[in-house]
Amino acid sequence: MKRISHLVLVVFILLAGAEAFAAADTILIKNGTIVPVKGDSTTTGDLLIENGKIIKIGTRIQAPAGAKVIDASGKYVYPGLVAVMTAVGVTGYPGAGNDTDEVGTSTPHMDPYDAINPEDECIEVTRLGGVTTVQTVSGTRSVINGKSVILHLEGDLADKMVAKRYVAQIINMGAREQNKYPSTQPGIVSFLRTKFDQALEYSEKLSETDKKSQKDKNKKDEKGKESLAQRNLEMEALVPVVTGKVPVIFITTDEVTIRNALEIIKKYKLKGIIRANSAILKYADRIAKENIPVIWAGTTTIPGRWEPFDLNYHTAAVLAEKGILFAFDPGGWGPGNRNVRDMPTPASISVAHGLSEKKALEALTINPAQILGIEEEVGSLEAGKTANVVIWTGSPIQGRSRVETVIIRGKLIPMTSLQTRLYEKFKKIVYERMKKKK
Amino acid sequence: MGRRFIVILATLAVIANCVWAQDLALKGGTILTITDGTIENGTLVIQNGKITAVGKNVKIPSGIKVIDVTGKYIMPGVIDSHSHIALTDVNEATDPVTPQIWMWEALEPGSDSIRKTLAGGVTTVKTMHGSANVIGGVNVTIKLRYDRPVEELIIPGVRQQLKMALGENPKRVYGSKQRIPSTRMGNAYVARKAFIEAKEYKAKWDKYEKDKASGKKDLTPPKKDLRMETLKMVLEKKLSIDCHTYRADEIVWIINFCKEFDIDLLQLSHCIDGYKVADIMAEAGVFYGGWVDWWGFKEEAYDGCPYGMQIMHDAGVKIVINSDSPVEGRYLFRVAAKVLKYTDIPENEVLKMITLNPAESLELGDRIGSLEKGKDGDIAVFDKHPLDTTTKCLMTIIEGEIFFDYTKESVTVTSEGEQHRFPPPNGRVESIEASHVASHKSDKGGNR
């Protein structure tokens, strides 16, 4: 019995140790080229992380007791990349493991929070590419798709990964239904207007009910039951949208869908964000004037027959020139694209075609953070911010640059993924077979 | 019939080459020869469409057009040995065995996809049948001579490759129609049955030709079958095979299958699991054709692993980077740079993956893929090293003729009114099909 209790104690200590390791580390990065992205310019120096936060950036910082010291000489320290629109956590294994795109033309109440799988292999693969924070959306194929969440790509339980819920509502202006309403662009516009009008009405009713129930506190329980019977979860999800509390990302596909999205944003005074994969320059001046952020997913879109080959390669440079807040999106979304780690590619193309490297980096880090309303927390290296820090061998813009160290919320991430494990496994198998043949 | 036509085309193309080939010298650039190191501040001369000199102290023949490329990088034109551009149709998805299909009959020289691809330094592509059928059509290897007569695009004398496809795509296409194949077993059966028939067909024709040659009278020729005609050409090694595979078991299966029927397997396309059986691929001498870091867009692509290129390189597999997409086909050099992120393969070997290796996979290694005296004057000029992902292509030259010039086509130098300088080719319909293949990354499952 005594022996067993000893064993329990040993196991407990081991677990506690593991817990301590899993909890935020104290990390000192030494002698790296630190690229904070925002504010101060690039310096060579040290960066101290404690309790999940960036504590200090400077030179000759003393390592606190027990700190892990990482020598970053000749290396580059960047904030973790922020992927502005992904399906990381909900894509799972192709086929049955996929939990995106619920059926229905209007499903604003779908919340990826309810389906986040911390074991999604995409999480490890993505963070090994230097991406530390993502917005995961529930779908894109319906007109009104659902909510989104912000995930830090670290944590054994979904709740530990989620940094923010209901970040935005996702509306696809081009999601025509087949053989049912709305199957045309004007149909989609009127469908949306109807839903938003209903949501405004519902919102008024809600506030009336609230007033009543506050007046009559004794009958609160009864009232509560009554309103529950009348609750409309679809409308509840749209109320924060039409009252301007939650932003809407409008997925657009061409000039017409951009124009209609802009009109709807104006008419309903929405917090609108335009996600475009082409034609955005036709509305660049208006977008700049109306201060609407842009998710630019069109760098690799092939321009139309009569358009110059580099129209879309060059678009980001124009967006930057006009002072528009924009973030890069690698383009594809959903189960078809687990390659979120490739998000620097559109940035490097844009740099080749006129965008400054500084602006390109901003559009991979601080800009997406700002668009998603998490710029106080991530997107740059500043004291007080969440310690999502990545050490690279060079600029993320360079395809050849490698990610050497990933730190998310102050935790040192093991540099392994499905793909590194496959590599180790088959390296052994193939080399063994080759030896035998010799 | 297809073969005869290709011979005619080849003849026409030889004549055409003589007419359009140009003389040109590129002076002052950094020349990446691929086979013979890097030449700083070098000169490259093209005469009659062929490279006649490449080196540091080259005398430029008088009267020749000279382009100053000081500070720029010169490399062989990029080669994409798995593309679907410039085709009006891609998939004859009506039967799992359609070798009677010849892709050059869908070839559209005025397709805008050619113009957009040229802007990425690409000079040669193998444009292919899709992957709906276990045995698809015969692909066509072309030079990107935009909007010229078709015989100027098809490379003369090259052995064309028949497309085969295994795995989920044929399973899905025919399984959903309640037809065979709906399983990998069905795929194997369909392929084997077709080639057994072809062997019988060939035996009949061989006997007939033999009897005829020996002077026998009153012979009735066997019935002609265009499907079997193509497969007979494969058995006679007048055509080779490019097979779409993902899983390791399929890779081994097709290698064994081709041995069994004594047919030439040149390239395995997509080949996601290639690294798992790298030694077997190397032994079979088959090229890996695929992407660098794509993975997981469907079940059979789940084990995609960019680190695996190192295993293939070490095992001696020749690696070819393909686009399979009009999107990435415009920047294969940027895709190639990512190999350096995931492996320790040397830079020049990485450049080979988009030049000499695909040239060899197309059996054109003696004509294109490197900058050597006697080879075709197919050149891409870049403003920085092509593996610097912030570089861009400035000029694309095919056999001494400039087909893309950044200073004339960039949005930064054209005004709105000038954007209509590319007249629609008369009577041709825009290639919607080709741009549908993978015009958007999220649609990747479509043809892949």
PDB file of N, CA and C in Angstrom, chain B residues 363-408:
ATOM      1  N   GLU B 363      12.074  13.363 -72.533  1.00  0.00           N
ATOM      2  CA  GLU B 363      13.066  12.830 -73.474  1.00  0.00           C
ATOM      3  C   GLU B 363      13.598  13.919 -74.405  1.00  0.00           C
ATOM      4  N   LEU B 364      13.704  15.123 -73.829  1.00  0.00           N
ATOM      5  CA  LEU B 364      14.217  16.263 -74.591  1.00  0.00           C
ATOM      6  C   LEU B 364      15.488  16.822 -73.943  1.00  0.00           C
ATOM      7  N   GLY B 365      16.134  15.987 -73.137  1.00  0.00           N
ATOM      8  CA  GLY B 365      17.316  16.439 -72.394  1.00  0.00           C
ATOM      9  C   GLY B 365      18.468  16.880 -73.292  1.00  0.00           C
ATOM     10  N   ASP B 366      18.478  16.404 -74.518  1.00  0.00           N
ATOM     11  CA  ASP B 366      19.556  16.815 -75.424  1.00  0.00           C
ATOM     12  C   ASP B 366      19.198  18.092 -76.182  1.00  0.00           C
ATOM     13  N   ARG B 367      17.976  18.589 -76.018  1.00  0.00           N
ATOM     14  CA  ARG B 367      17.551  19.783 -76.763  1.00  0.00           C
ATOM     15  C   ARG B 367      17.311  20.990 -75.877  1.00  0.00           C
ATOM     16  N   ILE B 368      16.721  20.746 -74.698  1.00  0.00           N
ATOM     17  CA  ILE B 368      16.353  21.870 -73.825  1.00  0.00           C
ATOM     18  C   ILE B 368      16.744  21.560 -72.376  1.00  0.00           C
ATOM     19  N   GLY B 369      16.559  22.535 -71.495  1.00  0.00           N
ATOM     20  CA  GLY B 369      16.762  22.289 -70.066  1.00  0.00           C
ATOM     21  C   GLY B 369      18.084  22.790 -69.519  1.00  0.00           C
ATOM     22  N   SER B 370      19.016  23.168 -70.372  1.00  0.00           N
ATOM     23  CA  SER B 370      20.264  23.758 -69.887  1.00  0.00           C
ATOM     24  C   SER B 370      20.800  24.700 -70.960  1.00  0.00           C
ATOM     25  N   LEU B 371      21.772  25.530 -70.551  1.00  0.00           N
ATOM     26  CA  LEU B 371      22.341  26.487 -71.501  1.00  0.00           C
ATOM     27  C   LEU B 371      23.676  25.952 -71.986  1.00  0.00           C
ATOM     28  N   GLU B 372      23.618  25.252 -73.099  1.00  0.00           N
ATOM     29  CA  GLU B 372      24.808  24.624 -73.675  1.00  0.00           C
ATOM     30  C   GLU B 372      24.802  24.879 -75.165  1.00  0.00           C
ATOM     31  N   LYS B 373      25.962  24.924 -75.698  1.00  0.00           N
ATOM     32  CA  LYS B 373      26.115  25.086 -77.147  1.00  0.00           C
ATOM     33  C   LYS B 373      25.362  23.958 -77.862  1.00  0.00           C
ATOM     34  N   GLY B 374      24.571  24.338 -78.848  1.00  0.00           N
ATOM     35  CA  GLY B 374      23.845  23.330 -79.611  1.00  0.00           C
ATOM     36  C   GLY B 374      22.427  23.108 -79.158  1.00  0.00           C
ATOM     37  N   LYS B 375      22.121  23.548 -77.920  1.00  0.00           N
ATOM     38  CA  LYS B 375      20.750  23.390 -77.431  1.00  0.00           C
ATOM     39  C   LYS B 375      19.852  24.525 -77.932  1.00  0.00           C
ATOM     40  N   ASP B 376      18.535  24.329 -77.796  1.00  0.00           N
ATOM     41  CA  ASP B 376      17.575  25.348 -78.233  1.00  0.00           C
ATOM     42  C   ASP B 376      17.776  26.642 -77.444  1.00  0.00           C
ATOM     43  N   GLY B 377      17.603  27.750 -78.119  1.00  0.00           N
ATOM     44  CA  GLY B 377      17.724  29.055 -77.477  1.00  0.00           C
ATOM     45  C   GLY B 377      16.472  29.430 -76.710  1.00  0.00           C
ATOM     46  N   ASP B 378      16.129  28.601 -75.723  1.00  0.00           N
ATOM     47  CA  ASP B 378      14.954  28.841 -74.875  1.00  0.00           C
ATOM     48  C   ASP B 378      15.444  29.416 -73.552  1.00  0.00           C
ATOM     49  N   ILE B 379      15.114  30.684 -73.302  1.00  0.00           N
ATOM     50  CA  ILE B 379      15.743  31.412 -72.203  1.00  0.00           C
ATOM     51  C   ILE B 379      14.697  32.140 -71.364  1.00  0.00           C
ATOM     52  N   ALA B 380      14.960  32.177 -70.049  1.00  0.00           N
ATOM     53  CA  ALA B 380      14.187  33.063 -69.174  1.00  0.00           C
ATOM     54  C   ALA B 380      15.160  34.027 -68.510  1.00  0.00           C
ATOM     55  N   VAL B 381      14.813  35.321 -68.536  1.00  0.00           N
ATOM     56  CA  VAL B 381      15.650  36.334 -67.885  1.00  0.00           C
ATOM     57  C   VAL B 381      14.917  36.825 -66.638  1.00  0.00           C
ATOM     58  N   PHE B 382      15.620  36.823 -65.493  1.00  0.00           N
ATOM     59  CA  PHE B 382      15.025  37.276 -64.229  1.00  0.00           C
ATOM     60  C   PHE B 382      15.779  38.481 -63.692  1.00  0.00           C
ATOM     61  N   ASP B 383      15.105  39.286 -62.864  1.00  0.00           N
ATOM     62  CA  ASP B 383      15.796  40.468 -62.331  1.00  0.00           C
ATOM     63  C   ASP B 383      16.657  40.127 -61.121  1.00  0.00           C
ATOM     64  N   LYS B 384      16.324  39.018 -60.416  1.00  0.00           N
ATOM     65  CA  LYS B 384      17.177  38.527 -59.329  1.00  0.00           C
ATOM     66  C   LYS B 384      17.352  37.036 -59.552  1.00  0.00           C
ATOM     67  N   HIS B 385      18.119  36.399 -58.680  1.00  0.00           N
ATOM     68  CA  HIS B 385      18.276  34.941 -58.798  1.00  0.00           C
ATOM     69  C   HIS B 385      16.886  34.284 -58.802  1.00  0.00           C
ATOM     70  N   PRO B 386      16.670  33.338 -59.695  1.00  0.00           N
ATOM     71  CA  PRO B 386      15.316  32.758 -59.805  1.00  0.00           C
ATOM     72  C   PRO B 386      14.816  32.052 -58.545  1.00  0.00           C
ATOM     73  N   LEU B 387      15.710  31.708 -57.623  1.00  0.00           N
ATOM     74  CA  LEU B 387      15.251  31.077 -56.380  1.00  0.00           C
ATOM     75  C   LEU B 387      15.089  32.099 -55.251  1.00  0.00           C
ATOM     76  N   ASP B 388      15.297  33.389 -55.557  1.00  0.00           N
ATOM     77  CA  ASP B 388      14.931  34.469 -54.648  1.00  0.00           C
ATOM     78  C   ASP B 388      13.459  34.730 -54.936  1.00  0.00           C
ATOM     79  N   THR B 389      12.577  34.488 -53.963  1.00  0.00           N
ATOM     80  CA  THR B 389      11.147  34.548 -54.285  1.00  0.00           C
ATOM     81  C   THR B 389      10.632  35.963 -54.516  1.00  0.00           C
ATOM     82  N   THR B 390      11.502  36.970 -54.366  1.00  0.00           N
ATOM     83  CA  THR B 390      11.041  38.312 -54.706  1.00  0.00           C
ATOM     84  C   THR B 390      11.516  38.700 -56.111  1.00  0.00           C
ATOM     85  N   THR B 391      11.908  37.710 -56.890  1.00  0.00           N
ATOM     86  CA  THR B 391      12.325  37.982 -58.261  1.00  0.00           C
ATOM     87  C   THR B 391      11.115  37.975 -59.190  1.00  0.00           C
ATOM     88  N   LYS B 392      11.312  38.487 -60.371  1.00  0.00           N
ATOM     89  CA  LYS B 392      10.269  38.364 -61.390  1.00  0.00           C
ATOM     90  C   LYS B 392      10.926  38.112 -62.742  1.00  0.00           C
ATOM     91  N   CYS B 393      10.177  37.495 -63.614  1.00  0.00           N
ATOM     92  CA  CYS B 393      10.678  37.220 -64.953  1.00  0.00           C
ATOM     93  C   CYS B 393      10.575  38.489 -65.795  1.00  0.00           C
ATOM     94  N   LEU B 394      11.627  38.788 -66.516  1.00  0.00           N
ATOM     95  CA  LEU B 394      11.635  39.999 -67.348  1.00  0.00           C
ATOM     96  C   LEU B 394      11.452  39.668 -68.828  1.00  0.00           C
ATOM     97  N   MET B 395      11.905  38.470 -69.208  1.00  0.00           N
ATOM     98  CA  MET B 395      11.871  38.160 -70.630  1.00  0.00           C
ATOM     99  C   MET B 395      11.843  36.654 -70.839  1.00  0.00           C
ATOM    100  N   THR B 396      11.030  36.223 -71.787  1.00  0.00           N
ATOM    101  CA  THR B 396      10.983  34.798 -72.126  1.00  0.00           C
ATOM    102  C   THR B 396      11.243  34.655 -73.611  1.00  0.00           C
ATOM    103  N   ILE B 397      12.230  33.821 -73.923  1.00  0.00           N
ATOM    104  CA  ILE B 397      12.678  33.699 -75.308  1.00  0.00           C
ATOM    105  C   ILE B 397      12.546  32.246 -75.738  1.00  0.00           C
ATOM    106  N   ILE B 398      11.942  32.014 -76.896  1.00  0.00           N
ATOM    107  CA  ILE B 398      11.848  30.661 -77.434  1.00  0.00           C
ATOM    108  C   ILE B 398      12.609  30.615 -78.755  1.00  0.00           C
ATOM    109  N   GLU B 399      13.642  29.810 -78.778  1.00  0.00           N
ATOM    110  CA  GLU B 399      14.489  29.654 -79.958  1.00  0.00           C
ATOM    111  C   GLU B 399      14.850  31.006 -80.582  1.00  0.00           C
ATOM    112  N   GLY B 400      15.319  31.884 -79.711  1.00  0.00           N
ATOM    113  CA  GLY B 400      15.827  33.166 -80.169  1.00  0.00           C
ATOM    114  C   GLY B 400      14.762  34.232 -80.391  1.00  0.00           C
ATOM    115  N   GLU B 401      13.516  33.866 -80.192  1.00  0.00           N
ATOM    116  CA  GLU B 401      12.439  34.828 -80.437  1.00  0.00           C
ATOM    117  C   GLU B 401      11.806  35.245 -79.112  1.00  0.00           C
ATOM    118  N   ILE B 402      11.648  36.559 -78.910  1.00  0.00           N
ATOM    119  CA  ILE B 402      11.111  37.055 -77.642  1.00  0.00           C
ATOM    120  C   ILE B 402       9.591  36.892 -77.627  1.00  0.00           C
ATOM    121  N   PHE B 403       9.102  36.102 -76.669  1.00  0.00           N
ATOM    122  CA  PHE B 403       7.651  35.904 -76.567  1.00  0.00           C
ATOM    123  C   PHE B 403       7.036  36.621 -75.378  1.00  0.00           C
ATOM    124  N   PHE B 404       7.893  37.042 -74.423  1.00  0.00           N
ATOM    125  CA  PHE B 404       7.380  37.845 -73.320  1.00  0.00           C
ATOM    126  C   PHE B 404       8.413  38.896 -72.972  1.00  0.00           C
ATOM    127  N   ASP B 405       7.966  40.118 -72.822  1.00  0.00           N
ATOM    128  CA  ASP B 405       8.850  41.217 -72.454  1.00  0.00           C
ATOM    129  C   ASP B 405       8.134  42.057 -71.397  1.00  0.00           C
ATOM    130  N   TYR B 406       8.651  42.020 -70.184  1.00  0.00           N
ATOM    131  CA  TYR B 406       8.031  42.712 -69.052  1.00  0.00           C
ATOM    132  C   TYR B 406       7.799  44.183 -69.367  1.00  0.00           C
ATOM    133  N   THR B 407       8.774  44.794 -70.026  1.00  0.00           N
ATOM    134  CA  THR B 407       8.685  46.234 -70.249  1.00  0.00           C
ATOM    135  C   THR B 407       7.563  46.590 -71.226  1.00  0.00           C
ATOM    136  N   LYS B 408       7.015  45.584 -71.903  1.00  0.00           N
ATOM    137  CA  LYS B 408       5.898  45.885 -72.807  1.00  0.00           C
ATOM    138  C   LYS B 408       4.560  45.436 -72.238  1.00  0.00           C
TER     139      LYS B 408
END
